[in-house]
């Protein structure tokens, strides 16, 4: 496990009706998590380099933008088993994650959208 430092999400999230946000991200855009970003649910897990596509764009009560990322098949295949297990124990969907827009950057897609399916349990 790699340790990282990062701020996390506040309450008061609202959906954005437009498909774009202040950082010009759109639903469906391929993104990569910036290095040094930690998982909001497991503070000891660095998720820098994980990739997926924007599935939702939201805004908190202070106007700070969040994106929900649906992980690509490569990220799903390579994510640690303990993360999947912990997510399932807590009732969380490990195939997606909401992050601040400044925690992600546009990237090239590594797979086709059709391959973003839930992998079989590996443990």
PDB file of C-alpha atoms in Angstrom:
ATOM      1  CA  UNK A   1       0.000   0.000   0.000  1.00  0.00           C
ATOM      2  CA  UNK A   2       1.251   3.447  -0.871  1.00  0.00           C
ATOM      3  CA  UNK A   3       0.339   6.379   1.338  1.00  0.00           C
ATOM      4  CA  UNK A   4      -0.854   9.634  -0.202  1.00  0.00           C
ATOM      5  CA  UNK A   5      -2.436  12.829   1.033  1.00  0.00           C
ATOM      6  CA  UNK A   6      -5.536  14.423  -0.421  1.00  0.00           C
ATOM      7  CA  UNK A   7      -8.666  16.331   0.590  1.00  0.00           C
ATOM      8  CA  UNK A   8     -11.993  14.539   0.291  1.00  0.00           C
ATOM      9  CA  UNK A   9     -15.592  15.193  -0.544  1.00  0.00           C
ATOM     10  CA  UNK A  10     -18.124  17.277   1.380  1.00  0.00           C
ATOM     11  CA  UNK A  11     -21.868  16.787   1.706  1.00  0.00           C
ATOM     12  CA  UNK A  12     -24.404  18.857  -0.205  1.00  0.00           C
ATOM     13  CA  UNK A  13     -23.833  17.318  -3.641  1.00  0.00           C
ATOM     14  CA  UNK A  14     -26.243  18.242  -6.443  1.00  0.00           C
ATOM     15  CA  UNK A  15     -26.474  16.899  -9.989  1.00  0.00           C
ATOM     16  CA  UNK A  16     -25.410  19.112 -12.868  1.00  0.00           C
ATOM     17  CA  UNK A  17     -27.955  19.132 -15.671  1.00  0.00           C
ATOM     18  CA  UNK A  18     -25.405  20.109 -18.279  1.00  0.00           C
ATOM     19  CA  UNK A  19     -22.984  17.471 -19.554  1.00  0.00           C
ATOM     20  CA  UNK A  20     -19.998  19.780 -19.030  1.00  0.00           C
ATOM     21  CA  UNK A  21     -18.355  21.458 -16.064  1.00  0.00           C
ATOM     22  CA  UNK A  22     -15.921  24.273 -15.322  1.00  0.00           C
ATOM     23  CA  UNK A  23     -12.968  22.034 -16.275  1.00  0.00           C
ATOM     24  CA  UNK A  24     -14.510  21.192 -19.670  1.00  0.00           C
ATOM     25  CA  UNK A  25     -14.984  17.528 -18.749  1.00  0.00           C
ATOM     26  CA  UNK A  26     -17.984  15.849 -20.346  1.00  0.00           C
ATOM     27  CA  UNK A  27     -19.864  12.657 -19.600  1.00  0.00           C
ATOM     28  CA  UNK A  28     -18.125   9.873 -21.492  1.00  0.00           C
ATOM     29  CA  UNK A  29     -14.681  11.534 -21.477  1.00  0.00           C
ATOM     30  CA  UNK A  30     -11.781   9.172 -20.716  1.00  0.00           C
ATOM     31  CA  UNK A  31      -9.863  10.321 -17.624  1.00  0.00           C
ATOM     32  CA  UNK A  32      -6.853   9.261 -15.560  1.00  0.00           C
ATOM     33  CA  UNK A  33      -6.511   9.890 -11.826  1.00  0.00           C
ATOM     34  CA  UNK A  34      -3.596  12.206 -11.072  1.00  0.00           C
ATOM     35  CA  UNK A  35      -0.609  10.827  -9.167  1.00  0.00           C
ATOM     36  CA  UNK A  36      -0.802  11.335  -5.400  1.00  0.00           C
ATOM     37  CA  UNK A  37      -4.593  10.957  -5.235  1.00  0.00           C
ATOM     38  CA  UNK A  38      -5.953   8.682  -2.504  1.00  0.00           C
ATOM     39  CA  UNK A  39      -9.085   6.607  -2.461  1.00  0.00           C
ATOM     40  CA  UNK A  40     -11.840   8.490  -0.602  1.00  0.00           C
ATOM     41  CA  UNK A  41     -12.855   5.289   1.198  1.00  0.00           C
ATOM     42  CA  UNK A  42      -9.429   3.722   1.927  1.00  0.00           C
ATOM     43  CA  UNK A  43      -6.995   6.441   2.946  1.00  0.00           C
ATOM     44  CA  UNK A  44      -3.969   4.150   2.541  1.00  0.00           C
ATOM     45  CA  UNK A  45      -4.694   3.344  -1.111  1.00  0.00           C
ATOM     46  CA  UNK A  46      -3.182   5.526  -3.826  1.00  0.00           C
ATOM     47  CA  UNK A  47      -5.322   5.479  -6.946  1.00  0.00           C
ATOM     48  CA  UNK A  48      -3.064   7.635  -9.123  1.00  0.00           C
ATOM     49  CA  UNK A  49      -2.993   6.228 -12.652  1.00  0.00           C
ATOM     50  CA  UNK A  50      -6.381   4.498 -12.430  1.00  0.00           C
ATOM     51  CA  UNK A  51      -8.414   5.214 -15.569  1.00  0.00           C
ATOM     52  CA  UNK A  52     -12.016   5.204 -16.657  1.00  0.00           C
ATOM     53  CA  UNK A  53     -14.741   7.357 -18.175  1.00  0.00           C
ATOM     54  CA  UNK A  54     -16.779  10.189 -16.675  1.00  0.00           C
ATOM     55  CA  UNK A  55     -20.260   8.845 -15.930  1.00  0.00           C
ATOM     56  CA  UNK A  56     -21.670  11.768 -13.942  1.00  0.00           C
ATOM     57  CA  UNK A  57     -20.825  15.366 -13.101  1.00  0.00           C
ATOM     58  CA  UNK A  58     -21.996  16.909  -9.822  1.00  0.00           C
ATOM     59  CA  UNK A  59     -21.440  20.065  -7.789  1.00  0.00           C
ATOM     60  CA  UNK A  60     -21.293  20.446  -4.012  1.00  0.00           C
ATOM     61  CA  UNK A  61     -23.045  23.231  -2.084  1.00  0.00           C
ATOM     62  CA  UNK A  62     -19.982  25.473  -2.469  1.00  0.00           C
ATOM     63  CA  UNK A  63     -19.813  25.047  -6.244  1.00  0.00           C
ATOM     64  CA  UNK A  64     -16.887  22.607  -6.173  1.00  0.00           C
ATOM     65  CA  UNK A  65     -17.114  20.105  -9.024  1.00  0.00           C
ATOM     66  CA  UNK A  66     -17.021  16.308  -8.733  1.00  0.00           C
ATOM     67  CA  UNK A  67     -16.936  13.668 -11.437  1.00  0.00           C
ATOM     68  CA  UNK A  68     -18.029  10.086 -11.075  1.00  0.00           C
ATOM     69  CA  UNK A  69     -15.599   7.807 -12.913  1.00  0.00           C
ATOM     70  CA  UNK A  70     -16.596   4.343 -14.145  1.00  0.00           C
ATOM     71  CA  UNK A  71     -13.327   2.382 -14.139  1.00  0.00           C
ATOM     72  CA  UNK A  72     -12.099   0.865 -17.395  1.00  0.00           C
ATOM     73  CA  UNK A  73     -11.552  -2.884 -17.769  1.00  0.00           C
ATOM     74  CA  UNK A  74      -7.788  -2.554 -17.219  1.00  0.00           C
ATOM     75  CA  UNK A  75      -8.224  -0.713 -13.915  1.00  0.00           C
ATOM     76  CA  UNK A  76     -10.874  -3.214 -12.789  1.00  0.00           C
ATOM     77  CA  UNK A  77      -8.594  -6.128 -13.644  1.00  0.00           C
ATOM     78  CA  UNK A  78      -5.633  -4.634 -11.762  1.00  0.00           C
ATOM     79  CA  UNK A  79      -7.253  -3.096  -8.688  1.00  0.00           C
ATOM     80  CA  UNK A  80      -6.278  -4.706  -5.380  1.00  0.00           C
ATOM     81  CA  UNK A  81      -8.523  -7.504  -4.158  1.00  0.00           C
ATOM     82  CA  UNK A  82      -8.679  -5.977  -0.677  1.00  0.00           C
ATOM     83  CA  UNK A  83     -10.221  -2.827  -2.202  1.00  0.00           C
ATOM     84  CA  UNK A  84     -12.956  -4.877  -3.903  1.00  0.00           C
ATOM     85  CA  UNK A  85     -13.575  -6.881  -0.734  1.00  0.00           C
ATOM     86  CA  UNK A  86     -13.712  -3.779   1.498  1.00  0.00           C
ATOM     87  CA  UNK A  87     -16.041  -2.028  -0.961  1.00  0.00           C
ATOM     88  CA  UNK A  88     -18.428  -4.970  -0.964  1.00  0.00           C
ATOM     89  CA  UNK A  89     -18.345  -5.226   2.846  1.00  0.00           C
ATOM     90  CA  UNK A  90     -19.289  -1.535   3.063  1.00  0.00           C
ATOM     91  CA  UNK A  91     -21.935  -1.824   0.340  1.00  0.00           C
ATOM     92  CA  UNK A  92     -19.988   0.367  -2.093  1.00  0.00           C
ATOM     93  CA  UNK A  93     -19.715  -0.077  -5.853  1.00  0.00           C
ATOM     94  CA  UNK A  94     -16.020  -0.605  -6.616  1.00  0.00           C
ATOM     95  CA  UNK A  95     -16.604  -0.114 -10.371  1.00  0.00           C
ATOM     96  CA  UNK A  96     -17.131   3.644  -9.924  1.00  0.00           C
ATOM     97  CA  UNK A  97     -15.765   6.437  -7.768  1.00  0.00           C
ATOM     98  CA  UNK A  98     -16.528  10.144  -7.362  1.00  0.00           C
ATOM     99  CA  UNK A  99     -13.502  12.445  -7.315  1.00  0.00           C
ATOM    100  CA  UNK A 100     -12.884  16.185  -7.387  1.00  0.00           C
ATOM    101  CA  UNK A 101     -12.331  17.405 -10.938  1.00  0.00           C
ATOM    102  CA  UNK A 102      -8.821  18.550 -10.030  1.00  0.00           C
ATOM    103  CA  UNK A 103      -7.938  14.943  -9.137  1.00  0.00           C
ATOM    104  CA  UNK A 104      -8.432  13.730 -12.727  1.00  0.00           C
ATOM    105  CA  UNK A 105      -7.125  14.653 -16.159  1.00  0.00           C
ATOM    106  CA  UNK A 106      -8.217  13.829 -19.676  1.00  0.00           C
ATOM    107  CA  UNK A 107      -6.536  10.746 -21.137  1.00  0.00           C
ATOM    108  CA  UNK A 108      -6.742   8.403 -24.078  1.00  0.00           C
ATOM    109  CA  UNK A 109      -9.160   5.487 -23.647  1.00  0.00           C
ATOM    110  CA  UNK A 110      -7.473   2.125 -23.022  1.00  0.00           C
ATOM    111  CA  UNK A 111     -10.487  -0.027 -23.856  1.00  0.00           C
ATOM    112  CA  UNK A 112     -13.927   0.149 -25.402  1.00  0.00           C
ATOM    113  CA  UNK A 113     -16.926   1.136 -23.291  1.00  0.00           C
ATOM    114  CA  UNK A 114     -18.376  -2.339 -23.742  1.00  0.00           C
ATOM    115  CA  UNK A 115     -15.456  -3.840 -21.793  1.00  0.00           C
ATOM    116  CA  UNK A 116     -16.300  -1.842 -18.657  1.00  0.00           C
ATOM    117  CA  UNK A 117     -18.149  -4.727 -17.091  1.00  0.00           C
ATOM    118  CA  UNK A 118     -17.943  -5.918 -13.511  1.00  0.00           C
ATOM    119  CA  UNK A 119     -15.206  -8.568 -13.299  1.00  0.00           C
ATOM    120  CA  UNK A 120     -15.730 -11.834 -11.467  1.00  0.00           C
ATOM    121  CA  UNK A 121     -14.735 -11.888  -7.831  1.00  0.00           C
ATOM    122  CA  UNK A 122     -11.049 -12.676  -7.515  1.00  0.00           C
ATOM    123  CA  UNK A 123     -11.005 -13.779  -3.881  1.00  0.00           C
TER     124      UNK A 123
END
